[in-house]
CSV table of C-alpha atoms in Angstrom, one decimal:
chain,number,residue,atom,x,y,z
A,98,MET,CA,-107.0,119.4,-31.3
A,99,SER,CA,-107.9,122.2,-33.7
A,100,SER,CA,-110.6,123.5,-31.3
A,101,LEU,CA,-108.0,123.6,-28.5
A,102,SER,CA,-105.6,125.4,-30.7
A,103,THR,CA,-108.3,128.0,-31.6
A,104,ALA,CA,-109.1,128.5,-27.9
A,105,TRP,CA,-105.4,128.9,-27.1
A,106,ARG,CA,-105.0,131.6,-29.8
A,107,ASN,CA,-107.8,133.7,-28.4
A,108,ARG,CA,-105.9,136.8,-27.3
A,109,PRO,CA,-108.6,138.5,-25.2
A,110,THR,CA,-108.8,135.4,-23.0
A,111,HIS,CA,-105.1,135.5,-22.4
A,112,HIS,CA,-105.5,139.2,-21.4
A,113,LYS,CA,-108.4,138.3,-19.1
A,114,VAL,CA,-106.5,135.4,-17.5
A,115,TRP,CA,-103.4,137.4,-16.8
A,116,ALA,CA,-105.3,140.5,-15.6
A,117,LEU,CA,-106.6,138.3,-12.8
A,118,ALA,CA,-103.7,135.9,-12.4
A,119,ALA,CA,-100.8,138.3,-12.4
A,120,PRO,CA,-102.0,140.3,-9.3
A,121,MET,CA,-103.0,137.1,-7.6
A,122,ILE,CA,-99.6,135.4,-8.3
A,123,LEU,CA,-97.8,138.4,-6.9
A,124,SER,CA,-100.0,138.5,-3.8
A,125,ASN,CA,-100.1,134.7,-3.4
A,126,ILE,CA,-96.3,134.3,-3.6
A,127,SER,CA,-96.1,136.8,-0.7
A,128,VAL,CA,-97.9,134.2,1.5
A,129,PRO,CA,-95.2,131.5,1.3
A,130,LEU,CA,-92.6,134.3,1.4
A,131,VAL,CA,-93.9,135.0,4.9
A,132,ALA,CA,-93.3,131.4,5.9
A,133,LEU,CA,-89.9,131.6,4.3
A,134,VAL,CA,-89.0,134.7,6.3
A,135,ASP,CA,-90.4,133.2,9.5
A,136,SER,CA,-88.3,130.1,8.9
A,137,THR,CA,-85.2,132.1,7.9
A,138,VAL,CA,-85.4,134.5,10.8
A,139,ILE,CA,-86.1,131.7,13.4
A,140,GLY,CA,-83.8,129.3,11.6
A,141,HIS,CA,-80.8,131.6,12.4
A,142,LEU,CA,-81.6,131.5,16.1
A,143,PRO,CA,-79.3,129.0,18.0
A,144,HIS,CA,-81.7,126.1,18.6
A,145,ALA,CA,-83.5,123.6,16.3
A,146,HIS,CA,-86.5,123.4,18.6
A,147,GLN,CA,-87.2,127.1,17.9
A,148,LEU,CA,-87.5,126.5,14.2
A,149,GLY,CA,-89.5,123.3,14.9
A,150,ALA,CA,-91.9,125.3,17.1
A,151,VAL,CA,-92.7,127.7,14.3
A,152,ALA,CA,-93.1,124.9,11.9
A,153,VAL,CA,-95.4,122.9,14.1
A,154,GLY,CA,-97.3,125.9,15.5
A,155,ALA,CA,-97.9,127.3,12.1
A,156,THR,CA,-99.1,123.9,10.9
A,157,LEU,CA,-101.6,123.7,13.7
A,158,PHE,CA,-102.9,127.2,12.9
A,159,THR,CA,-103.0,126.6,9.2
A,160,PHE,CA,-104.8,123.3,9.7
A,161,MET,CA,-107.6,125.1,11.5
A,162,VAL,CA,-107.8,128.0,9.2
A,163,GLY,CA,-107.4,125.8,6.2
A,164,LEU,CA,-110.5,123.9,7.2
A,165,LEU,CA,-112.4,127.1,6.7
A,166,GLY,CA,-111.1,127.7,3.2
A,167,PHE,CA,-114.7,127.4,2.0
A,168,LEU,CA,-115.2,131.0,3.3
A,169,ARG,CA,-113.1,132.0,0.3
A,170,MET,CA,-113.9,129.3,-2.2
A,171,GLY,CA,-117.7,129.3,-1.6
A,172,SER,CA,-117.9,133.1,-1.9
A,173,THR,CA,-115.9,133.1,-5.2
A,174,GLY,CA,-118.2,130.8,-7.1
A,175,PHE,CA,-121.5,132.4,-6.0
A,176,ALA,CA,-120.1,136.0,-6.5
A,177,ALA,CA,-118.8,135.1,-9.9
A,178,GLN,CA,-122.1,133.7,-11.1
A,179,ALA,CA,-124.0,136.7,-9.6
A,180,ALA,CA,-121.6,139.0,-11.5
A,181,GLY,CA,-122.2,137.0,-14.7
A,182,ARG,CA,-126.0,137.7,-14.2
A,183,ALA,CA,-125.2,141.4,-13.1
A,184,ASP,CA,-127.2,140.8,-9.9
A,185,GLY,CA,-126.1,143.4,-7.4
A,186,ALA,CA,-128.4,142.3,-4.7
A,187,ALA,CA,-127.1,138.7,-4.8
A,188,LEU,CA,-123.5,140.0,-4.7
A,189,ARG,CA,-124.3,141.9,-1.5
A,190,GLN,CA,-125.9,138.9,0.0
A,191,VAL,CA,-122.9,136.7,-0.7
A,192,LEU,CA,-120.6,139.3,0.9
A,193,VAL,CA,-122.7,139.7,4.1
A,194,GLN,CA,-123.2,136.0,4.5
A,195,GLY,CA,-119.4,135.3,4.1
A,196,LEU,CA,-118.5,137.9,6.8
A,197,LEU,CA,-121.2,136.6,9.2
A,198,LEU,CA,-120.0,133.0,8.7
A,199,ALA,CA,-116.3,134.1,9.3
A,200,LEU,CA,-117.3,135.7,12.6
A,201,ALA,CA,-119.3,132.7,13.8
A,202,PHE,CA,-116.6,130.2,12.9
A,203,ALA,CA,-113.9,132.3,14.5
A,204,VAL,CA,-115.7,132.0,17.8
A,205,LEU,CA,-116.4,128.3,17.4
A,206,ILE,CA,-112.8,127.4,16.3
A,207,GLY,CA,-111.3,129.6,19.0
A,208,LEU,CA,-113.1,127.6,21.6
A,209,LEU,CA,-112.0,124.3,20.2
A,210,ALA,CA,-108.4,125.4,19.5
A,211,LEU,CA,-106.8,124.9,22.9
A,212,PRO,CA,-107.9,121.3,23.5
A,213,PHE,CA,-107.1,120.5,19.9
A,214,SER,CA,-103.6,121.8,20.2
A,215,GLN,CA,-102.9,119.7,23.3
A,216,LEU,CA,-104.1,116.5,21.6
A,217,ALA,CA,-102.0,117.2,18.5
A,218,LEU,CA,-98.9,117.9,20.6
A,219,GLN,CA,-99.4,114.7,22.6
A,220,ALA,CA,-99.6,112.8,19.3
A,221,MET,CA,-96.4,114.3,18.1
A,222,GLN,CA,-94.5,113.4,21.3
A,223,PRO,CA,-92.2,116.5,21.0
A,224,SER,CA,-89.3,117.3,23.4
A,225,GLU,CA,-90.1,119.6,26.4
A,226,ALA,CA,-88.5,122.6,24.7
A,227,LEU,CA,-90.4,122.1,21.4
A,228,HIS,CA,-93.7,121.6,23.3
A,229,ALA,CA,-93.3,124.9,25.3
A,230,SER,CA,-92.2,127.0,22.3
A,231,THR,CA,-95.0,125.6,20.1
A,232,GLU,CA,-97.7,126.4,22.7
A,233,ALA,CA,-96.5,130.0,23.1
A,234,PHE,CA,-96.5,130.5,19.3
A,235,PHE,CA,-99.9,128.9,18.7
A,236,HIS,CA,-101.7,130.6,21.5
A,237,THR,CA,-100.5,134.0,20.3
A,238,ARG,CA,-101.5,133.3,16.7
A,239,LEU,CA,-105.1,132.6,17.8
A,240,LEU,CA,-105.6,136.3,18.4
A,241,GLY,CA,-105.6,136.8,14.6
A,242,LEU,CA,-108.1,134.1,13.8
A,243,PRO,CA,-111.2,136.4,13.3
A,244,ALA,CA,-109.2,138.7,11.0
A,245,ALA,CA,-107.8,135.8,9.0
A,246,LEU,CA,-111.2,134.3,8.4
A,247,ALA,CA,-112.7,137.7,7.4
A,248,SER,CA,-110.0,138.1,4.9
A,249,TYR,CA,-110.8,134.7,3.4
A,250,ALA,CA,-114.4,135.8,2.8
A,251,LEU,CA,-113.3,139.2,1.4
A,252,VAL,CA,-110.7,137.8,-1.0
A,253,GLY,CA,-113.1,135.2,-2.3
A,254,TRP,CA,-115.8,137.8,-2.9
A,255,PHE,CA,-113.5,140.2,-4.7
A,256,LEU,CA,-112.2,137.4,-6.9
A,257,GLY,CA,-115.8,136.5,-7.9
A,258,THR,CA,-116.3,140.1,-9.1
A,259,GLN,CA,-113.1,139.8,-11.2
A,260,ASN,CA,-111.5,142.4,-9.0
A,261,ALA,CA,-107.9,141.2,-8.5
A,262,ARG,CA,-106.5,144.5,-7.2
A,263,ALA,CA,-108.4,144.4,-3.9
A,264,PRO,CA,-107.1,140.8,-3.0
A,265,LEU,CA,-103.7,142.0,-4.0
A,266,ALA,CA,-103.9,144.9,-1.6
A,267,ILE,CA,-105.2,142.6,1.2
A,268,LEU,CA,-102.7,139.9,0.8
A,269,LEU,CA,-99.7,142.2,0.3
A,270,THR,CA,-100.7,144.2,3.3
A,271,THR,CA,-100.8,141.0,5.4
A,272,ASN,CA,-97.6,139.5,4.1
A,273,LEU,CA,-95.3,142.5,3.7
A,274,LEU,CA,-96.3,143.9,7.1
A,275,ASN,CA,-95.8,140.4,8.6
A,276,ILE,CA,-92.3,140.2,7.1
A,277,ALA,CA,-91.3,143.7,8.3
A,278,LEU,CA,-92.7,143.0,11.8
A,279,ASN,CA,-91.0,139.6,12.0
A,280,LEU,CA,-87.6,141.1,11.3
A,281,TRP,CA,-88.3,143.8,13.9
A,282,PHE,CA,-89.8,141.7,16.7
A,283,VAL,CA,-87.6,138.6,16.4
A,284,LEU,CA,-84.2,140.2,15.5
A,285,GLY,CA,-84.6,143.8,16.7
A,286,LEU,CA,-86.6,143.3,19.9
A,287,ASP,CA,-85.4,139.7,20.6
A,288,TRP,CA,-89.0,138.4,21.2
A,289,GLY,CA,-88.1,135.0,19.7
A,290,VAL,CA,-90.9,132.6,18.6
A,291,VAL,CA,-93.6,134.7,20.3
A,292,GLY,CA,-92.5,137.8,18.3
A,293,SER,CA,-93.0,135.9,15.1
A,294,ALA,CA,-96.6,135.1,16.1
A,295,ARG,CA,-97.3,138.7,17.2
A,296,ALA,CA,-96.2,140.0,13.8
A,297,SER,CA,-98.7,137.7,12.1
A,298,VAL,CA,-101.6,138.8,14.3
A,299,ILE,CA,-101.0,142.5,13.7
A,300,ALA,CA,-100.7,142.0,10.0
A,301,GLU,CA,-103.9,139.9,9.8
A,302,TRP,CA,-106.0,142.6,11.5
A,303,SER,CA,-104.5,145.4,9.4
A,304,ALA,CA,-105.4,143.5,6.2
A,305,ALA,CA,-108.9,142.6,7.2
A,306,LEU,CA,-109.7,146.3,8.0
A,307,LEU,CA,-108.3,147.3,4.7
A,308,GLY,CA,-110.4,144.7,2.9
A,309,LEU,CA,-113.6,146.0,4.5
A,310,ALA,CA,-112.8,149.5,3.4
A,311,LEU,CA,-112.3,148.4,-0.2
A,312,THR,CA,-115.8,146.8,-0.5
A,313,ARG,CA,-117.5,150.2,-0.8
A,314,PRO,CA,-115.9,151.3,-4.1
A,315,ALA,CA,-116.2,147.7,-5.5
A,316,LEU,CA,-120.0,147.6,-4.9
A,317,ARG,CA,-120.6,150.8,-7.0
A,318,ALA,CA,-120.1,148.7,-10.2
A,319,TYR,CA,-123.1,146.5,-9.2
A,320,PRO,CA,-126.1,148.6,-8.0
A,321,GLY,CA,-128.4,146.9,-5.6
A,322,GLN,CA,-129.5,146.5,-2.0
A,323,VAL,CA,-129.0,143.9,0.7
A,324,ALA,CA,-132.1,141.9,1.3
A,325,TRP,CA,-131.8,141.9,5.1
A,326,ALA,CA,-135.2,140.1,5.5
A,327,ALA,CA,-134.0,137.3,3.3
A,328,LEU,CA,-131.0,136.7,5.5
A,329,LYS,CA,-133.4,135.7,8.3
A,330,ARG,CA,-134.7,132.8,6.2
A,331,TRP,CA,-133.0,129.4,6.0
A,332,GLN,CA,-133.7,129.1,2.3
A,333,SER,CA,-131.4,132.1,1.5
A,334,TRP,CA,-128.5,130.4,3.4
A,335,ARG,CA,-129.0,126.9,2.1
A,336,PRO,CA,-127.1,127.0,-1.3
A,337,LEU,CA,-124.1,128.7,0.3
A,338,LEU,CA,-124.1,126.4,3.3
A,339,ALA,CA,-124.4,123.3,1.2
A,340,VAL,CA,-121.4,124.2,-1.0
A,341,ASN,CA,-119.5,125.3,2.1
A,342,ARG,CA,-120.2,122.0,3.9
A,343,ASP,CA,-118.8,120.0,1.0
A,344,ILE,CA,-115.7,122.3,0.7
A,345,PHE,CA,-115.2,122.0,4.4
A,346,LEU,CA,-115.2,118.2,4.2
A,347,ARG,CA,-112.8,118.4,1.3
A,348,SER,CA,-110.5,120.9,3.2
A,349,LEU,CA,-110.7,118.8,6.4
A,350,ALA,CA,-109.4,115.8,4.5
A,351,LEU,CA,-106.6,117.8,2.8
A,352,GLN,CA,-105.5,119.5,6.0
A,353,LEU,CA,-105.4,116.1,7.8
A,354,VAL,CA,-102.9,114.9,5.2
A,355,PHE,CA,-100.6,117.9,5.9
A,356,LEU,CA,-101.1,117.4,9.7
A,357,LEU,CA,-100.2,113.7,9.4
A,358,LEU,CA,-97.1,114.7,7.4
A,359,THR,CA,-96.0,117.0,10.2
A,360,VAL,CA,-96.9,114.5,13.0
A,361,GLN,CA,-95.0,111.6,11.4
A,362,GLY,CA,-92.1,114.0,10.6
A,363,ALA,CA,-92.0,115.1,14.3
A,364,ARG,CA,-91.8,111.4,15.3
A,365,LEU,CA,-88.7,111.1,13.1
A,366,GLY,CA,-86.9,113.8,15.1
A,367,GLU,CA,-86.6,117.6,15.4
A,368,ALA,CA,-84.2,117.9,12.5
A,369,THR,CA,-86.6,115.9,10.2
A,370,VAL,CA,-89.7,117.9,11.1
A,371,ALA,CA,-87.8,121.2,10.5
A,372,ALA,CA,-86.4,119.9,7.2
A,373,ASN,CA,-89.8,118.8,5.9
A,374,ALA,CA,-91.2,122.3,6.8
A,375,LEU,CA,-88.5,123.9,4.7
A,376,LEU,CA,-89.2,121.6,1.8
A,377,LEU,CA,-92.9,122.2,2.1
A,378,ASN,CA,-92.2,125.9,1.9
A,379,GLY,CA,-91.1,125.2,-1.7
A,380,LEU,CA,-94.4,123.4,-2.3
A,381,MET,CA,-96.3,126.4,-0.9
A,382,LEU,CA,-94.3,128.7,-3.1
A,383,THR,CA,-95.4,126.7,-6.2
A,384,ALA,CA,-98.9,126.2,-5.0
A,385,TYR,CA,-99.6,129.9,-4.4
A,386,ALA,CA,-98.1,130.9,-7.7
A,387,LEU,CA,-100.2,128.3,-9.6
A,388,ASP,CA,-103.3,129.2,-7.5
A,389,GLY,CA,-103.1,132.7,-9.1
A,390,LEU,CA,-104.0,131.0,-12.4
A,391,ALA,CA,-106.5,128.8,-10.6
A,392,HIS,CA,-108.2,131.9,-9.2
A,393,ALA,CA,-108.5,133.3,-12.7
A,394,VAL,CA,-110.2,130.0,-13.7
A,395,GLU,CA,-112.6,130.3,-10.8
A,396,ALA,CA,-113.6,133.9,-11.7
A,397,LEU,CA,-113.7,133.5,-15.5
A,398,CYS,CA,-115.4,130.0,-15.5
A,399,GLY,CA,-117.9,131.1,-12.8
A,400,HIS,CA,-118.7,134.2,-14.9
A,401,ALA,CA,-119.1,132.1,-18.1
A,402,ILE,CA,-121.4,129.7,-16.3
A,403,GLY,CA,-123.5,132.5,-14.9
A,404,ALA,CA,-123.8,133.9,-18.4
A,405,ARG,CA,-124.2,130.4,-19.9
A,406,ASP,CA,-121.3,131.0,-22.4
A,407,ARG,CA,-119.8,127.6,-23.3
A,408,SER,CA,-117.2,129.2,-25.6
A,409,ALA,CA,-115.8,131.5,-22.9
A,410,LEU,CA,-115.7,128.6,-20.5
A,411,LYS,CA,-113.6,126.5,-22.8
A,412,GLN,CA,-111.3,129.4,-23.7
A,413,ALA,CA,-110.6,130.2,-20.1
A,414,LEU,CA,-109.8,126.6,-19.3
A,415,VAL,CA,-107.4,126.0,-22.3
A,416,VAL,CA,-105.5,129.2,-21.7
A,417,ALA,CA,-105.1,128.8,-18.0
A,418,CYS,CA,-104.1,125.1,-18.4
A,419,GLY,CA,-101.3,126.1,-20.9
A,420,TRP,CA,-99.9,128.8,-18.7
A,421,SER,CA,-100.1,126.6,-15.6
A,422,LEU,CA,-98.0,123.9,-17.3
A,423,ILE,CA,-95.4,126.5,-18.2
A,424,VAL,CA,-95.2,127.9,-14.7
A,425,SER,CA,-95.0,124.4,-13.1
A,426,LEU,CA,-92.1,123.5,-15.4
A,427,VAL,CA,-90.2,126.6,-14.4
A,428,PHE,CA,-90.6,125.8,-10.7
A,429,ALA,CA,-89.5,122.2,-11.3
A,430,VAL,CA,-86.3,123.3,-13.0
A,431,LEU,CA,-85.6,125.9,-10.3
A,432,PHE,CA,-85.9,123.4,-7.5
A,433,LEU,CA,-83.8,120.8,-9.5
A,434,LEU,CA,-81.0,123.2,-10.1
A,435,GLY,CA,-81.2,125.5,-7.0
A,436,GLY,CA,-82.7,123.3,-4.3
A,437,HIS,CA,-79.6,123.3,-2.1
A,438,LEU,CA,-79.5,127.1,-2.2
A,439,PHE,CA,-83.2,127.2,-1.4
A,440,ILE,CA,-82.6,125.2,1.8
A,441,ASP,CA,-79.4,127.1,2.8
A,442,LEU,CA,-81.2,130.5,2.5
A,443,GLN,CA,-83.7,129.3,5.1
A,444,THR,CA,-81.4,127.9,7.8
A,445,ASP,CA,-77.8,127.6,8.8
A,446,ILE,CA,-78.4,124.7,11.2
A,447,ALA,CA,-76.2,122.0,9.8
A,448,SER,CA,-78.4,119.1,11.1
A,449,VAL,CA,-81.5,120.5,9.4
A,450,ARG,CA,-79.7,121.2,6.1
A,451,GLU,CA,-78.3,117.6,6.0
A,452,ALA,CA,-81.8,116.2,6.8
A,453,ALA,CA,-83.4,118.2,3.9
A,454,TYR,CA,-80.9,117.7,1.0
A,455,PRO,CA,-81.8,114.0,0.2
A,456,TYR,CA,-85.4,114.9,-0.4
A,457,LEU,CA,-84.9,117.8,-2.9
A,458,PRO,CA,-85.8,115.5,-5.9
A,459,TYR,CA,-89.3,115.1,-4.5
A,460,LEU,CA,-89.6,118.9,-4.3
A,461,ALA,CA,-88.6,119.1,-8.0
A,462,VAL,CA,-91.3,116.6,-9.1
A,463,LEU,CA,-94.1,118.0,-7.0
A,464,PRO,CA,-95.0,121.0,-9.3
A,465,LEU,CA,-95.5,118.8,-12.3
A,466,VAL,CA,-97.8,116.5,-10.3
A,467,ALA,CA,-99.7,119.1,-8.3
A,468,VAL,CA,-100.5,121.5,-11.2
A,469,TRP,CA,-103.5,119.4,-12.4
A,470,SER,CA,-105.4,119.4,-9.1
A,471,TYR,CA,-104.9,123.1,-8.6
A,472,LEU,CA,-106.3,123.9,-12.1
A,473,LEU,CA,-109.2,121.5,-11.7
A,474,ASP,CA,-110.0,122.9,-8.3
A,475,GLY,CA,-110.5,126.3,-9.9
A,476,LEU,CA,-113.0,124.9,-12.4
A,477,PHE,CA,-115.0,123.1,-9.8
A,478,ILE,CA,-115.1,126.1,-7.4
A,479,GLY,CA,-116.2,128.5,-10.2
A,480,ALA,CA,-119.0,126.0,-11.1
A,481,THR,CA,-119.9,125.7,-7.4
A,482,ARG,CA,-119.6,121.9,-7.8
A,483,ALA,CA,-118.3,121.3,-4.3
A,484,ARG,CA,-119.8,117.9,-3.9
A,485,GLU,CA,-117.6,116.5,-6.7
A,486,MET,CA,-114.5,118.2,-5.1
A,487,ARG,CA,-115.4,116.6,-1.8
A,488,ASN,CA,-115.8,113.1,-3.3
A,489,ALA,CA,-112.6,113.3,-5.2
A,490,MET,CA,-110.6,114.4,-2.1
A,491,LEU,CA,-112.2,111.7,0.1
A,492,LEU,CA,-111.4,109.0,-2.4
A,493,SER,CA,-107.8,110.2,-2.7
A,494,VAL,CA,-107.3,110.2,1.0
A,495,ALA,CA,-108.9,106.8,1.4
A,496,VAL,CA,-106.5,105.3,-1.1
A,497,ALA,CA,-103.4,107.2,0.1
A,498,LEU,CA,-103.7,106.4,3.8
A,499,PRO,CA,-103.0,102.6,3.3
A,500,LEU,CA,-100.2,103.6,1.0
A,501,ALA,CA,-98.7,105.8,3.7
A,502,LEU,CA,-99.0,103.0,6.3
A,503,ALA,CA,-97.2,100.6,4.0
A,504,MET,CA,-94.4,103.1,3.5
A,505,ARG,CA,-93.8,103.7,7.2
A,506,GLY,CA,-90.8,101.4,7.3
A,507,PHE,CA,-88.9,103.5,4.7
A,508,GLY,CA,-88.7,106.5,7.1
A,509,ASN,CA,-89.0,110.0,5.7
A,510,HIS,CA,-88.5,108.7,2.1
A,511,GLY,CA,-91.7,106.6,2.6
A,512,LEU,CA,-93.5,109.7,3.9
A,513,TRP,CA,-92.6,111.6,0.7
A,514,TRP,CA,-93.5,108.7,-1.6
A,515,ALA,CA,-96.9,108.6,0.0
A,516,PHE,CA,-97.4,112.3,-0.3
A,517,LEU,CA,-96.5,112.3,-4.0
A,518,GLY,CA,-99.0,109.4,-4.5
A,519,PHE,CA,-101.7,111.4,-2.8
A,520,MET,CA,-101.1,114.4,-5.1
A,521,VAL,CA,-101.3,112.1,-8.1
A,522,LEU,CA,-104.6,110.6,-6.8
A,523,ARG,CA,-106.0,114.2,-6.4
A,524,ALA,CA,-105.4,115.0,-10.0
A,525,VAL,CA,-106.7,111.7,-11.3
A,526,THR,CA,-110.0,111.7,-9.4
A,527,LEU,CA,-110.8,115.3,-10.2
A,528,GLY,CA,-110.0,114.7,-13.9
A,529,TRP,CA,-112.2,111.7,-14.0
A,530,LEU,CA,-115.1,113.5,-12.4
A,531,GLY,CA,-114.6,116.5,-14.7
A,532,TRP,CA,-114.6,114.2,-17.7
A,533,ARG,CA,-117.9,112.6,-16.6
A,534,LEU,CA,-119.6,116.0,-16.3
A,535,GLN,CA,-118.3,117.0,-19.7
A,536,GLN,CA,-119.7,113.8,-21.3
A,537,ARG,CA,-123.1,114.6,-19.8
A,538,ASP,CA,-122.9,118.3,-20.7
A,539,ARG,CA,-123.5,119.3,-17.1
A,540,TRP,CA,-121.0,122.1,-16.5
A,541,ILE,CA,-123.5,124.7,-17.4
A,542,ARG,CA,-126.8,124.1,-15.7
């Protein structure tokens, strides 16, 4: 305990954590704020199917883009370790590889998106109005896919260099522009659901172009040249692709959980799927705030591992863990005391409000359960130990799926019980694997 107390009292580490976490929390919170604004603007239109269309269409798009979260997470770990070694050439290689992968996957996912969306909608069995509105929203959102993936790679790379200002600029540009355009297109121009999607597309492209412009000054701190000849060799791609493969499988399993949550909610009715979307906006708000601290863990732990500094690694973990617990408690209290207001701000549709209110206690518990997996994800990403992350996620899903099937008879309460169980399993499996690595002294290779 004394060593933990000593690590917590290290003031320079507190400053380093918050220098990275504060800008990322500000920018991350703007992400769910966009979903909140989308829901609020569409939620004040006259029909429940319009809100349901944005909820389902955004889930389908997020599912696909979320599968490619390795474009950010893989870049962060390798960039952080390269920065720890002061290797400018390696940093440039990670940046170029991330952007090339983003372009390649945008083409591939774009080709698969249309048949995927049709299969997903058939599984949801939506009403005709919900089906048509969801298609219109989703097809428009696809135009922003290349930009969204490029931003993933750029944000991950900037975080690895411990530059939190550039990700802040990228994410704030995306989200604040999206909010402004949503209000204009939906309420001012009366473009409805499609207007919301168009706002997202314009915002995503604007932010990606800004991110590319910001790489030039960022690279001046790390002199070096891109080894273009090395990019033609498989060996130079193998470490990044191996990590990305494992993160992809982990992300696929995670996104399937959220997709199944939406699919099952849609089967319970339009009001239920809309209510669950509003509740999950609360989880998103919590997750993106806590991810700001997790991003600090990624950058600081990756840098410490690259520099082979065990003391810095421990200090970063202890300080980030302490602050993550404090932030999660704040969110739990806010949702417990102000949950009804949170729902009412998002919609004035009485049926959706009434469907959401009974499940607010689950939303209050979620931050206290989810905080551990977010923090541990940051450690594993910074250490580029994606295989362990993959194994933990697959094990969690394998155990949670039978639990979800057993809970089907309890309706939407059973759905939320199963989801809470899944989040507990994520934390337990990651914690166990992390403990095993610590016992074998394998965090620093």
